[in-house]
PDB file of C-alpha atoms and ligand atoms in Angstrom:
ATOM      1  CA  UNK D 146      87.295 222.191 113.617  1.00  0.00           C
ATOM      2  CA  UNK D 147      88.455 225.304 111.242  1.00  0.00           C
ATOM      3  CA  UNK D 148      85.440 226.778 109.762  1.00  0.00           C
ATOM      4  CA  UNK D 149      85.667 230.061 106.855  1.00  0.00           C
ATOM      5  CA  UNK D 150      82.161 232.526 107.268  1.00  0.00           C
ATOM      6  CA  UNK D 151      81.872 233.771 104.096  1.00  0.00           C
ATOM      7  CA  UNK D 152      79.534 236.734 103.236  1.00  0.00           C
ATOM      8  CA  UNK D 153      79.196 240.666 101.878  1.00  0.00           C
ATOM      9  CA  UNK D 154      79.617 243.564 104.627  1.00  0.00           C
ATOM     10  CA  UNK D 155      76.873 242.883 106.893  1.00  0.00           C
ATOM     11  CA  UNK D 156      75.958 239.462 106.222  1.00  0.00           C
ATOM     12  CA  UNK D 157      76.431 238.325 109.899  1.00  0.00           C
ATOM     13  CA  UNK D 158      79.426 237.112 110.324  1.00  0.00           C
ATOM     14  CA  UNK D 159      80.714 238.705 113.533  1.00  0.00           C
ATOM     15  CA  UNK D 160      77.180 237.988 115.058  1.00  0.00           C
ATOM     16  CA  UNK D 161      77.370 234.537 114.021  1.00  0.00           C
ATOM     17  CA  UNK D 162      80.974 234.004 114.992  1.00  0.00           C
ATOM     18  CA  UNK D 163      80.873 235.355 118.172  1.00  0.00           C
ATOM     19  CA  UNK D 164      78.059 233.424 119.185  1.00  0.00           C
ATOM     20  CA  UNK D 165      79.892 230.003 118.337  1.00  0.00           C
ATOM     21  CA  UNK D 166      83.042 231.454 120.224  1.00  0.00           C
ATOM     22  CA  UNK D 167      80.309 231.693 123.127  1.00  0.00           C
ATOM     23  CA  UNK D 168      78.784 228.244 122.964  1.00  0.00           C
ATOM     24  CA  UNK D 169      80.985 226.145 121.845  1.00  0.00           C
ATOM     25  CA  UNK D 170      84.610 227.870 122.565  1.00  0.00           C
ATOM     26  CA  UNK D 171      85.853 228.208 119.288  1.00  0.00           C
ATOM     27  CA  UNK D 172      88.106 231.001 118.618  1.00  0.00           C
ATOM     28  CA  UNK D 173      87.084 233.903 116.405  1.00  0.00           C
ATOM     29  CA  UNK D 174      89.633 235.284 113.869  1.00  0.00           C
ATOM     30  CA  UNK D 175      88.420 238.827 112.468  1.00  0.00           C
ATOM     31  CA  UNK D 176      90.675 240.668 110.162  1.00  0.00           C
ATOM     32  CA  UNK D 177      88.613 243.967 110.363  1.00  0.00           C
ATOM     33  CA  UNK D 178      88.796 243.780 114.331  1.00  0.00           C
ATOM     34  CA  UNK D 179      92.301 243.285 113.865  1.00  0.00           C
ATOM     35  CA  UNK D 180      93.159 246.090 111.996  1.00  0.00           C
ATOM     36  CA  UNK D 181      90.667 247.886 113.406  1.00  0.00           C
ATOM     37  CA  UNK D 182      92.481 247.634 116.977  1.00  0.00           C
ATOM     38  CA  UNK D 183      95.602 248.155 114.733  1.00  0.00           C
ATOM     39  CA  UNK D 184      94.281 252.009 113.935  1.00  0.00           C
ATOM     40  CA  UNK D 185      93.170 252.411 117.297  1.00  0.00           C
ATOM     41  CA  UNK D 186      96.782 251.430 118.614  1.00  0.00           C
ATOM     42  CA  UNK D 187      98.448 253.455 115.932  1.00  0.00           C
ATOM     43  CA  UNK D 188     100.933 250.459 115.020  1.00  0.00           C
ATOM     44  CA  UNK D 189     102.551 250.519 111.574  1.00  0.00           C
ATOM     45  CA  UNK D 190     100.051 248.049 110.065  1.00  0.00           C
ATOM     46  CA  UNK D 191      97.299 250.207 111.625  1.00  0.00           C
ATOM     47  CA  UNK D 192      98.593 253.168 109.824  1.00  0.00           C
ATOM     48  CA  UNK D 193      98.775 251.462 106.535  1.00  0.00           C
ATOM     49  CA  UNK D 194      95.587 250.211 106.931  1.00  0.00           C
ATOM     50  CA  UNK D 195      93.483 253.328 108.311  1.00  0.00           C
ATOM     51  CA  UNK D 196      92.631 255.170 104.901  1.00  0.00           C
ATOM     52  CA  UNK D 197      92.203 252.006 102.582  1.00  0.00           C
ATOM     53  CA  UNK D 198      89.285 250.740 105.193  1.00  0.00           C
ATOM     54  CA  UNK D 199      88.010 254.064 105.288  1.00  0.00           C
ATOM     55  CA  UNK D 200      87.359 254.127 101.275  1.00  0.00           C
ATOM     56  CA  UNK D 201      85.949 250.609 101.600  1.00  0.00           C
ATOM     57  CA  UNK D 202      89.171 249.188  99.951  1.00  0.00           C
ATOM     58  CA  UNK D 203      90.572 245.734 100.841  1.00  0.00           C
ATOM     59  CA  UNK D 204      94.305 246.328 102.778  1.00  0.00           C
ATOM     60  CA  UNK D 205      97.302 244.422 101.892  1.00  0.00           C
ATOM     61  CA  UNK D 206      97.182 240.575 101.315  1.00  0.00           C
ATOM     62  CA  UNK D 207     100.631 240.368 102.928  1.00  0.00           C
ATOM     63  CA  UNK D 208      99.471 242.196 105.733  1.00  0.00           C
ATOM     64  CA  UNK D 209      96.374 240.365 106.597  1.00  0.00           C
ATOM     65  CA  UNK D 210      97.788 237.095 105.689  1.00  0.00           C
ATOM     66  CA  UNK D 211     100.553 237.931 108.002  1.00  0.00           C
ATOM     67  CA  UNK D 212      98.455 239.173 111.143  1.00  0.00           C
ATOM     68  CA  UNK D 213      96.203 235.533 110.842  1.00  0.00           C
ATOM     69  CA  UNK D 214      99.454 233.398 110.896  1.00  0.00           C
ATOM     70  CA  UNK D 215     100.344 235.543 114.066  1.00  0.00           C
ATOM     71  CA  UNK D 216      97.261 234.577 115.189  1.00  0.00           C
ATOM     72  CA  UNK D 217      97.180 230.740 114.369  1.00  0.00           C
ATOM     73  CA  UNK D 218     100.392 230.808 117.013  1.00  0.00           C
ATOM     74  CA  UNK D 219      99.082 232.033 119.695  1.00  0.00           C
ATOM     75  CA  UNK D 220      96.030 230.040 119.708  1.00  0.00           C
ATOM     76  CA  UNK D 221      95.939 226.756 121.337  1.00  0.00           C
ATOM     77  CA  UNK D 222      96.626 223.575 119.141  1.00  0.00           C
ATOM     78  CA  UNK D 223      92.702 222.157 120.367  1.00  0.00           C
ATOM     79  CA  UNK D 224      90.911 225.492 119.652  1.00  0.00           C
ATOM     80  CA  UNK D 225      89.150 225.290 116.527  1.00  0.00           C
ATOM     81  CA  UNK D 226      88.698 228.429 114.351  1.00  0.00           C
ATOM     82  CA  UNK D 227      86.348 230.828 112.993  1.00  0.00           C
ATOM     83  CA  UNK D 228      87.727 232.982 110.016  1.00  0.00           C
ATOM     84  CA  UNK D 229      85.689 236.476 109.746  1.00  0.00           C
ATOM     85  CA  UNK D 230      86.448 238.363 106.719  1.00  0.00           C
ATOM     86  CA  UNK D 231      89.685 236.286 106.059  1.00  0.00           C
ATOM     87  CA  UNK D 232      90.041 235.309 102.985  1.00  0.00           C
ATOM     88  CA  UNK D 233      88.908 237.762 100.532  1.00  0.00           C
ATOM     89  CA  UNK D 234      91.121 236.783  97.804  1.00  0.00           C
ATOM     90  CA  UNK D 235      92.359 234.336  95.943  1.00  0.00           C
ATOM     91  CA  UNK D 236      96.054 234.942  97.248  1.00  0.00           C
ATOM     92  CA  UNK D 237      94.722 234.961 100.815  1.00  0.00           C
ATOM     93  CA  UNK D 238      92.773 231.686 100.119  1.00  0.00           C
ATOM     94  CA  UNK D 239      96.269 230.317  99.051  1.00  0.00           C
ATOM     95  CA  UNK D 240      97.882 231.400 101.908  1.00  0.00           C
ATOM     96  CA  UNK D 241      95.285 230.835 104.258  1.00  0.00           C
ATOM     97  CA  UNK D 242      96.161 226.900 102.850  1.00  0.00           C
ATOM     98  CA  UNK D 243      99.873 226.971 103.371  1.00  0.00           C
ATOM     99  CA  UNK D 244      99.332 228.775 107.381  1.00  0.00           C
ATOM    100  CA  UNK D 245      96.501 225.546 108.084  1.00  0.00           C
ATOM    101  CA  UNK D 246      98.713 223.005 106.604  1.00  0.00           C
ATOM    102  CA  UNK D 247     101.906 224.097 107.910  1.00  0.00           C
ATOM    103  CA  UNK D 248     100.041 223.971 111.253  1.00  0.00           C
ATOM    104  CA  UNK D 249      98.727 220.482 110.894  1.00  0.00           C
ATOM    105  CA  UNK D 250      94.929 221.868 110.767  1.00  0.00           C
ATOM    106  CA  UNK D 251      92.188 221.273 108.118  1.00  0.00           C
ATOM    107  CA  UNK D 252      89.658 223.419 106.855  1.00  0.00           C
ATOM    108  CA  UNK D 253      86.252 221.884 107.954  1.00  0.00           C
ATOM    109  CA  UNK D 254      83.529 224.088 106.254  1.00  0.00           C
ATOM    110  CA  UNK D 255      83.058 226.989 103.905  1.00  0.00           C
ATOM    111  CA  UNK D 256      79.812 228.685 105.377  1.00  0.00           C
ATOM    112  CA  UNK D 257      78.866 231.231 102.735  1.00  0.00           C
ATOM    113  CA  UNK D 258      76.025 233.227 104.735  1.00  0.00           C
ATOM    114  CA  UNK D 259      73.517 233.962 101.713  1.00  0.00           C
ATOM    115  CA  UNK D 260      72.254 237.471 101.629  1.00  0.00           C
ATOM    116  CA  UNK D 261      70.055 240.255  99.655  1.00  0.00           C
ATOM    117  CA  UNK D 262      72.368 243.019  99.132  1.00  0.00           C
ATOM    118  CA  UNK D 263      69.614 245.217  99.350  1.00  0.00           C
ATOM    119  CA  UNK D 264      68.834 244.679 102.999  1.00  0.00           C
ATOM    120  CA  UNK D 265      72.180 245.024 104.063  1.00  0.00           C
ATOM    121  CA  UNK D 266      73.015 248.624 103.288  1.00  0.00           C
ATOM    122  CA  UNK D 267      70.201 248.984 106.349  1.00  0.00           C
ATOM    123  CA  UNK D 268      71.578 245.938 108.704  1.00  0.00           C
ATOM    124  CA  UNK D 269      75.187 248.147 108.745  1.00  0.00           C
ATOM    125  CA  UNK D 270      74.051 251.430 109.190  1.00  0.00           C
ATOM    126  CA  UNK D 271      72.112 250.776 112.011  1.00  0.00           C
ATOM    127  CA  UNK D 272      75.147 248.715 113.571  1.00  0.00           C
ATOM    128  CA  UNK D 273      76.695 249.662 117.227  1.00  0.00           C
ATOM    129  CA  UNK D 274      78.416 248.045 119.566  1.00  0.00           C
ATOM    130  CA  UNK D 275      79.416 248.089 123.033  1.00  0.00           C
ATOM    131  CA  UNK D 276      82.563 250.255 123.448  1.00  0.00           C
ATOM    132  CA  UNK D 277      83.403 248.093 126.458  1.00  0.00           C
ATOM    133  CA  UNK D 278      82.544 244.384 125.297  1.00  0.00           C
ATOM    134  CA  UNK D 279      82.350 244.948 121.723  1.00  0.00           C
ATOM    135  CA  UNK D 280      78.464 243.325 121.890  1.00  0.00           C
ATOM    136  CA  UNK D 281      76.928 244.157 118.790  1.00  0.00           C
ATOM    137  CA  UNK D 282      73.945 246.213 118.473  1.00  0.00           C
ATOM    138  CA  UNK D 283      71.186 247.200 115.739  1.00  0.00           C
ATOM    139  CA  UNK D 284      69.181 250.542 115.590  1.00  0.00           C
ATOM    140  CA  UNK D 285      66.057 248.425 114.773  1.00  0.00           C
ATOM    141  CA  UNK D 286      66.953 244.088 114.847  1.00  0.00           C
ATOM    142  CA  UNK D 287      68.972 244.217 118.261  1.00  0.00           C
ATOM    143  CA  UNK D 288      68.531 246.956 120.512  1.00  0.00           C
ATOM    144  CA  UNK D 289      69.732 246.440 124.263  1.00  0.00           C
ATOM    145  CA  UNK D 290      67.270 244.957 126.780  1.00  0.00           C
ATOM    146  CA  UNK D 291      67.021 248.351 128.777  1.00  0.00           C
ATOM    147  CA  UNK D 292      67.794 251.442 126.315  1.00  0.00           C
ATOM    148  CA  UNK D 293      71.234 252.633 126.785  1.00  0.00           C
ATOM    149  CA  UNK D 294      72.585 249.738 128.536  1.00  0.00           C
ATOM    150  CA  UNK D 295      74.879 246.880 126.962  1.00  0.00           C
ATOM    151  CA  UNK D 296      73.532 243.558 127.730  1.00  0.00           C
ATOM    152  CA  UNK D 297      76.517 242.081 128.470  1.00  0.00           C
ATOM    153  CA  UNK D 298      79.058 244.340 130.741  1.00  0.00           C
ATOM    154  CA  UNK D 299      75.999 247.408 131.509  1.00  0.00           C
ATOM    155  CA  UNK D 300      78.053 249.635 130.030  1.00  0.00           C
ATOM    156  CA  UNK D 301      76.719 252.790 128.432  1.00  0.00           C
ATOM    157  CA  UNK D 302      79.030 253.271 125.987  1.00  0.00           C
ATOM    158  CA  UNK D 303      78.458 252.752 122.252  1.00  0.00           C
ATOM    159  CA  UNK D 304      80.600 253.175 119.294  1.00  0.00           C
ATOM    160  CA  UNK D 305      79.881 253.127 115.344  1.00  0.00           C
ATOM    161  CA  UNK D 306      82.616 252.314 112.992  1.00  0.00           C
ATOM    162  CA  UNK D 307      83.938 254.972 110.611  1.00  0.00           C
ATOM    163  CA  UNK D 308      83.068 252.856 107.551  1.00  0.00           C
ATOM    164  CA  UNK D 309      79.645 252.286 108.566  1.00  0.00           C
ATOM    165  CA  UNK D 310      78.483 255.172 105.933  1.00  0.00           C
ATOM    166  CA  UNK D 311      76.289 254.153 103.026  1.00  0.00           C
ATOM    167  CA  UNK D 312      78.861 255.296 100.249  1.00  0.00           C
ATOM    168  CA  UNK D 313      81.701 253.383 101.804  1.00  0.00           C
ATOM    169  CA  UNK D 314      79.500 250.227 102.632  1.00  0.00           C
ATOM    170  CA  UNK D 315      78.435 250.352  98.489  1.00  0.00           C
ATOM    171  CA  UNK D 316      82.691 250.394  97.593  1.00  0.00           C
ATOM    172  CA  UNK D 317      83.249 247.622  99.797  1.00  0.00           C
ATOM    173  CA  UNK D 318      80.142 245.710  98.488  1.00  0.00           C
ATOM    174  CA  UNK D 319      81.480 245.946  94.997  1.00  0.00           C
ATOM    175  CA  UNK D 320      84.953 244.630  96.609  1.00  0.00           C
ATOM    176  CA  UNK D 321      83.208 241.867  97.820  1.00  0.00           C
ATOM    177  CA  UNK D 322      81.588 240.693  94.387  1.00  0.00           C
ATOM    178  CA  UNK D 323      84.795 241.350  92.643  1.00  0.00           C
ATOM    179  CA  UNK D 324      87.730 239.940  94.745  1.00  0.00           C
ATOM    180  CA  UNK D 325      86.098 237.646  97.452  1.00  0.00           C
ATOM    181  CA  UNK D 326      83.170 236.027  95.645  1.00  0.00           C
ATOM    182  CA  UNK D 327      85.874 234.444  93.385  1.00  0.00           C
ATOM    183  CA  UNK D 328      87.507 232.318  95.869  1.00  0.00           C
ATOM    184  CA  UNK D 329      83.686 230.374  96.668  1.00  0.00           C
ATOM    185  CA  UNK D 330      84.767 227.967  93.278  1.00  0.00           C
ATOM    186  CA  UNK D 331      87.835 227.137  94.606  1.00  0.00           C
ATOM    187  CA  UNK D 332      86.022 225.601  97.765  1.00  0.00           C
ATOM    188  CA  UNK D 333      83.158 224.290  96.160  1.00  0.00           C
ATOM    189  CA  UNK D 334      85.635 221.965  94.423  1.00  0.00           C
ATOM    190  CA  UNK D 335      86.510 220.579  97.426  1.00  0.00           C
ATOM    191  CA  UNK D 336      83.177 220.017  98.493  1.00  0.00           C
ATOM    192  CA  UNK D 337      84.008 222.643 101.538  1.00  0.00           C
ATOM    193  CA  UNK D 338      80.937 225.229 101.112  1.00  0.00           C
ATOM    194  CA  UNK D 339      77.798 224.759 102.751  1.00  0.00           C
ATOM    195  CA  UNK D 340      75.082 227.619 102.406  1.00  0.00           C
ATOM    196  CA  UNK D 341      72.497 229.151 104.677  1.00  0.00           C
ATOM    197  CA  UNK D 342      69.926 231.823 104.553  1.00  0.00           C
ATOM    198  CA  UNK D 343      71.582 234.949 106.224  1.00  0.00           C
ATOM    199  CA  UNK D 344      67.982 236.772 105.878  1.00  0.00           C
ATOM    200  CA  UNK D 345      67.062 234.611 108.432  1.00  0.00           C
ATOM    201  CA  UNK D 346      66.774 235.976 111.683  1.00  0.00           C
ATOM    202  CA  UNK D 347      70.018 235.798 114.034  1.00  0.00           C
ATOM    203  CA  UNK D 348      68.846 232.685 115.914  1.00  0.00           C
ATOM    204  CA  UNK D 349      67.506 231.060 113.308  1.00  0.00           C
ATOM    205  CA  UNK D 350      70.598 231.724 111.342  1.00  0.00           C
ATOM    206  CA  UNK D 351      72.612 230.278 114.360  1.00  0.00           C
ATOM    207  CA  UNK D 352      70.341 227.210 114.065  1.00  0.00           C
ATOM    208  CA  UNK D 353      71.482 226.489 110.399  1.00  0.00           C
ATOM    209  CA  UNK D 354      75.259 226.706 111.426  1.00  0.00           C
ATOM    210  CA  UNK D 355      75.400 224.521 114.395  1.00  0.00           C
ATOM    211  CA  UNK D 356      73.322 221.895 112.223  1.00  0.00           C
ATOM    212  CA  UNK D 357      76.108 221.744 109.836  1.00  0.00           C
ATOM    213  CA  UNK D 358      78.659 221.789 112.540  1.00  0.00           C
ATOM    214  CA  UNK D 359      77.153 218.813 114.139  1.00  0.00           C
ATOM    215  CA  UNK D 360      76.183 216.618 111.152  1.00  0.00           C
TER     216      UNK D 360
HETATM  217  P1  AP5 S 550      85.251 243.672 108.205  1.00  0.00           P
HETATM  218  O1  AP5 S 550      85.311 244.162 109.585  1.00  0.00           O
HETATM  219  O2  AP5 S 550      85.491 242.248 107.928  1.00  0.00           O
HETATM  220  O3  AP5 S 550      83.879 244.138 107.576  1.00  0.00           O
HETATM  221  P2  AP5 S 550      82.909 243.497 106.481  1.00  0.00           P
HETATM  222  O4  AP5 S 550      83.336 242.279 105.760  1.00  0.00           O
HETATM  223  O5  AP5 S 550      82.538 244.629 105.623  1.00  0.00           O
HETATM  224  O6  AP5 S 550      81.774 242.887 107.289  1.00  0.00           O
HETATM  225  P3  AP5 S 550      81.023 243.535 108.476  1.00  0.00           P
HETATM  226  O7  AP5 S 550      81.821 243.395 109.721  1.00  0.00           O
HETATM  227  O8  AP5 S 550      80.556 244.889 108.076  1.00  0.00           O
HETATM  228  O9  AP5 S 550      79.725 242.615 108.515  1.00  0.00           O
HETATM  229  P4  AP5 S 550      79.431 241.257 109.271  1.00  0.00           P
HETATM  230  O10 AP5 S 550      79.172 240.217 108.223  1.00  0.00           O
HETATM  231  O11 AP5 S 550      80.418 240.945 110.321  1.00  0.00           O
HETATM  232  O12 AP5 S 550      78.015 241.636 109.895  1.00  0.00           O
HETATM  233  P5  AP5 S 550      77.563 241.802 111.431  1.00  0.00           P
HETATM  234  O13 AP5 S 550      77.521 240.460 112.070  1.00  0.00           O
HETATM  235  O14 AP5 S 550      78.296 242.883 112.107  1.00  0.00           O
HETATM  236  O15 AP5 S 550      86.299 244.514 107.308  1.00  0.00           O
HETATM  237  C1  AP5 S 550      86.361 245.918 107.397  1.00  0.00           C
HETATM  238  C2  AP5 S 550      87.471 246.441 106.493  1.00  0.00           C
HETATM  239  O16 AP5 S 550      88.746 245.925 106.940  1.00  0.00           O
HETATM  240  C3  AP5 S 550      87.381 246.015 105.020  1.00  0.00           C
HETATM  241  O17 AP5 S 550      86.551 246.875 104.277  1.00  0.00           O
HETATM  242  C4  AP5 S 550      88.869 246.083 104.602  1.00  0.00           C
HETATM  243  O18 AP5 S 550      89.261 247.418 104.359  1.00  0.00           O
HETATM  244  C5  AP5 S 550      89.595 245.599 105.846  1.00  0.00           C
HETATM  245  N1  AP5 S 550      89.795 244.138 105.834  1.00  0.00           N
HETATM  246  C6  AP5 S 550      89.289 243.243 106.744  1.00  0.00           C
HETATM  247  N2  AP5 S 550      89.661 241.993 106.445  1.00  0.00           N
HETATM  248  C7  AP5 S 550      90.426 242.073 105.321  1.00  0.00           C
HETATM  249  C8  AP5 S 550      91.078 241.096 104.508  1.00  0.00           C
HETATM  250  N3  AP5 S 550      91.019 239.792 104.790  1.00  0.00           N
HETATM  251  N4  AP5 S 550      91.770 241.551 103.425  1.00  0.00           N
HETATM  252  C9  AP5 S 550      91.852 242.863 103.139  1.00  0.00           C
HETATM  253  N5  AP5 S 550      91.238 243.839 103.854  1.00  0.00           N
HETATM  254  C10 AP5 S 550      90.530 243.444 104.943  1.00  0.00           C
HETATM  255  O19 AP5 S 550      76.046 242.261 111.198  1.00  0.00           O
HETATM  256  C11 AP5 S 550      75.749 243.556 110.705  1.00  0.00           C
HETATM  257  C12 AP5 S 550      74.533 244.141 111.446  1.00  0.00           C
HETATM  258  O20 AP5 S 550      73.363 243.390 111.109  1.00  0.00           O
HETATM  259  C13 AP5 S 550      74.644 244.072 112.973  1.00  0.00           C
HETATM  260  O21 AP5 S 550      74.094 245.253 113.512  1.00  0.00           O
HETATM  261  C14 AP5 S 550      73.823 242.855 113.358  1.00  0.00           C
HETATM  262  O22 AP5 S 550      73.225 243.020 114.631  1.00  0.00           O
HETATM  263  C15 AP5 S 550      72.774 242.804 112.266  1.00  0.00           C
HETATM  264  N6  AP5 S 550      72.450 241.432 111.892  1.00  0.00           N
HETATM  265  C16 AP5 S 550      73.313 240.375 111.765  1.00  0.00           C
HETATM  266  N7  AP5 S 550      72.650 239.265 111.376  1.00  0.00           N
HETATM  267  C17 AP5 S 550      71.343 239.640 111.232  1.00  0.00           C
HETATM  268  C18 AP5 S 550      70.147 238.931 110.832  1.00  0.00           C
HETATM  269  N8  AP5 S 550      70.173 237.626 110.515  1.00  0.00           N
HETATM  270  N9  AP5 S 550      68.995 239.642 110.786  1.00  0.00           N
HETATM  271  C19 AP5 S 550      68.961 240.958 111.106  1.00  0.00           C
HETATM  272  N10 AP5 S 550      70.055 241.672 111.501  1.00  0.00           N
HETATM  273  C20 AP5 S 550      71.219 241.024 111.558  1.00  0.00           C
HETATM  274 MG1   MG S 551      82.203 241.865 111.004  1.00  0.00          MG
END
C-alpha cells in the first residue's frame, strides 16, 4: 500500500507517519528529512536547498522529485509507502505518477490531515526532537516521560529546526495554500482523498488513519 499525508507545516504528518512505519512497517518518505540530512551532510543538493528552506520557500521540483525516485529504488518491492511533504505541486504530483507507475506501484490513499491554521503556528514552535532518534517532541502536547530524557534511545539531546520560527512557518503556510493545496482536486477525481481531523489528538488521529487503512 502507497499512501500520500497531505497537510500545512505542522499538521502531523511526521508524527503520524512514523507511527505507521512503527506498527505496521511501512516505509516513511520525508522530503524535508531528506534535505534536511542533505544540509547537514553539505552535499550539492543540500547546498541548494539550505537558504530556500530557511525562507520557508519550496526547493526545486527536479530535485525533490529526483531524491524520492532514489528512494523508491532502494526500498524493497513489498514495503508500502508513506509520502511526507512529497508532493507539493502539481509537477511533483505528475511525477510522483510516472516514478509509482514506472515501478509497478499504485497510489492507495490521499490522507489530507485537516487542520486550523491557527493552532499550528503553536504545534511547530514548540516542536523538538531527539538529536539521536529523531523522536519528536512538543513544549506542551508531548513532552518526554522523565524531563530531559528521549523516550526512545534516553538520550539527552534535543534539537529544533532552523525553520521552526514563526515568520518562516507563516511563508511556508502561504506556500502551502498556494502550490500544494492545488494538487487535492487532482486526487479527489480519482476518488484517492480521504480526510481526518488533524485537531484531534495524536492517538486519536492515528485511530482515523489505520481505520481507513484497514477498510
Ligand atoms: P517539511 O519537513 O516537510 O515541513 P512541513 O511540511 O512544513 O511540515 P512539518 O514537518 O513542519 O510538519 P508535520 O506535518 O510533519 O508536523 P509534525 O508531525 O512534526 O519541509 C520543510 C522544508 O523543506 C519546506 O519548507 C521546503 O523548503 C522543503 N521541502 C520539503 N519537501 C519539499 C517538496 N516536496 N518540494 C519542495 N520543497 C520541499 O507535528 C508538529 C508538532 O505538533 C510536533 O511537535 C508534534 O508533536 C505536534 N503534533 C502533531 N500532531 C499533533 C496533534 N494531533 N495534536 C497536538 N500536537 C500534535
Ligand atoms: Mg514533518
Amino acid at each position: 500500500m502507497n499512501i500520500i499525508l497531505l497537510g500545512p507545516p505542522g499538521a502531523g504528518k511526521g508524527t503520524q507517519a512514523s507511527r505507521l512505519v512503527a506498527d505496521r512497517g511501512m516505509v516513511q518518505l520525508s522530503t524535508g528529512d531528506m534535505l534536511r540530512a542533505a544540509v547537514k551532510a553539505g552535499t550539492p543538493v543540500g547546498l541548494q536547498a539550505k537558504a530556500v528552506m530557511e525562507s520557508g520557500g519550496l526547493v526545486s521540483d527536479e530535485i525533490v522529485s529526483g531524491i524520492i525516485g532514489e528512494r523508491l529504488d532502494e526500498m524493497d518491492r513489498d514495503s508500502g509507502a508513506i509520502f511526507d511533504g512529497y508532493p507539493r505541486t502539481e509537477a511533483q504530483a505528475h511525477s510522483l505518477d510516472t516514478l509509482l507507475g514506472d515501478r509497478g506501484r499504485d497510489l492507495d490513499h490521499v490522507i489530507e490531515l485537516e487542520v486550523d491554521e491557527d493552532a499550528l503556528v503553536e504545534r511547530i514552535t514548540g516542536r523538538f526532537t531527539c538529536a539521536k532518534c529523531g523522536e519528536g517532541y512538543h513544549d506542551k502536547f508531548k513532552l518526554p516521560k522523565f524531563e530531559g530524557v528521549c523516550d526512545v534511545c534516553g538520550s539527552s539531546e534535543f534539537k529544533r529546526r532552523a525553520d521552526d520560527n514563526e515568520e518562516t512557518v507563516r511563508t511556508r503556510m502561504a506556500e502551502y495554500r498556494a502550490k500544494t493545496a492545488p494538487i487535492l482536486p487532482i486526487y479527489e477525481a480519482r476518488g484517492l482523498v480521504k480526510r481526518v481531523d488533524g485537531m484531534a489528538d495524536i492517538d486519536e488521529v492515528t485511530r482515523q488513519i489505520e481505520a481507513i487503512l484497514d477498510a
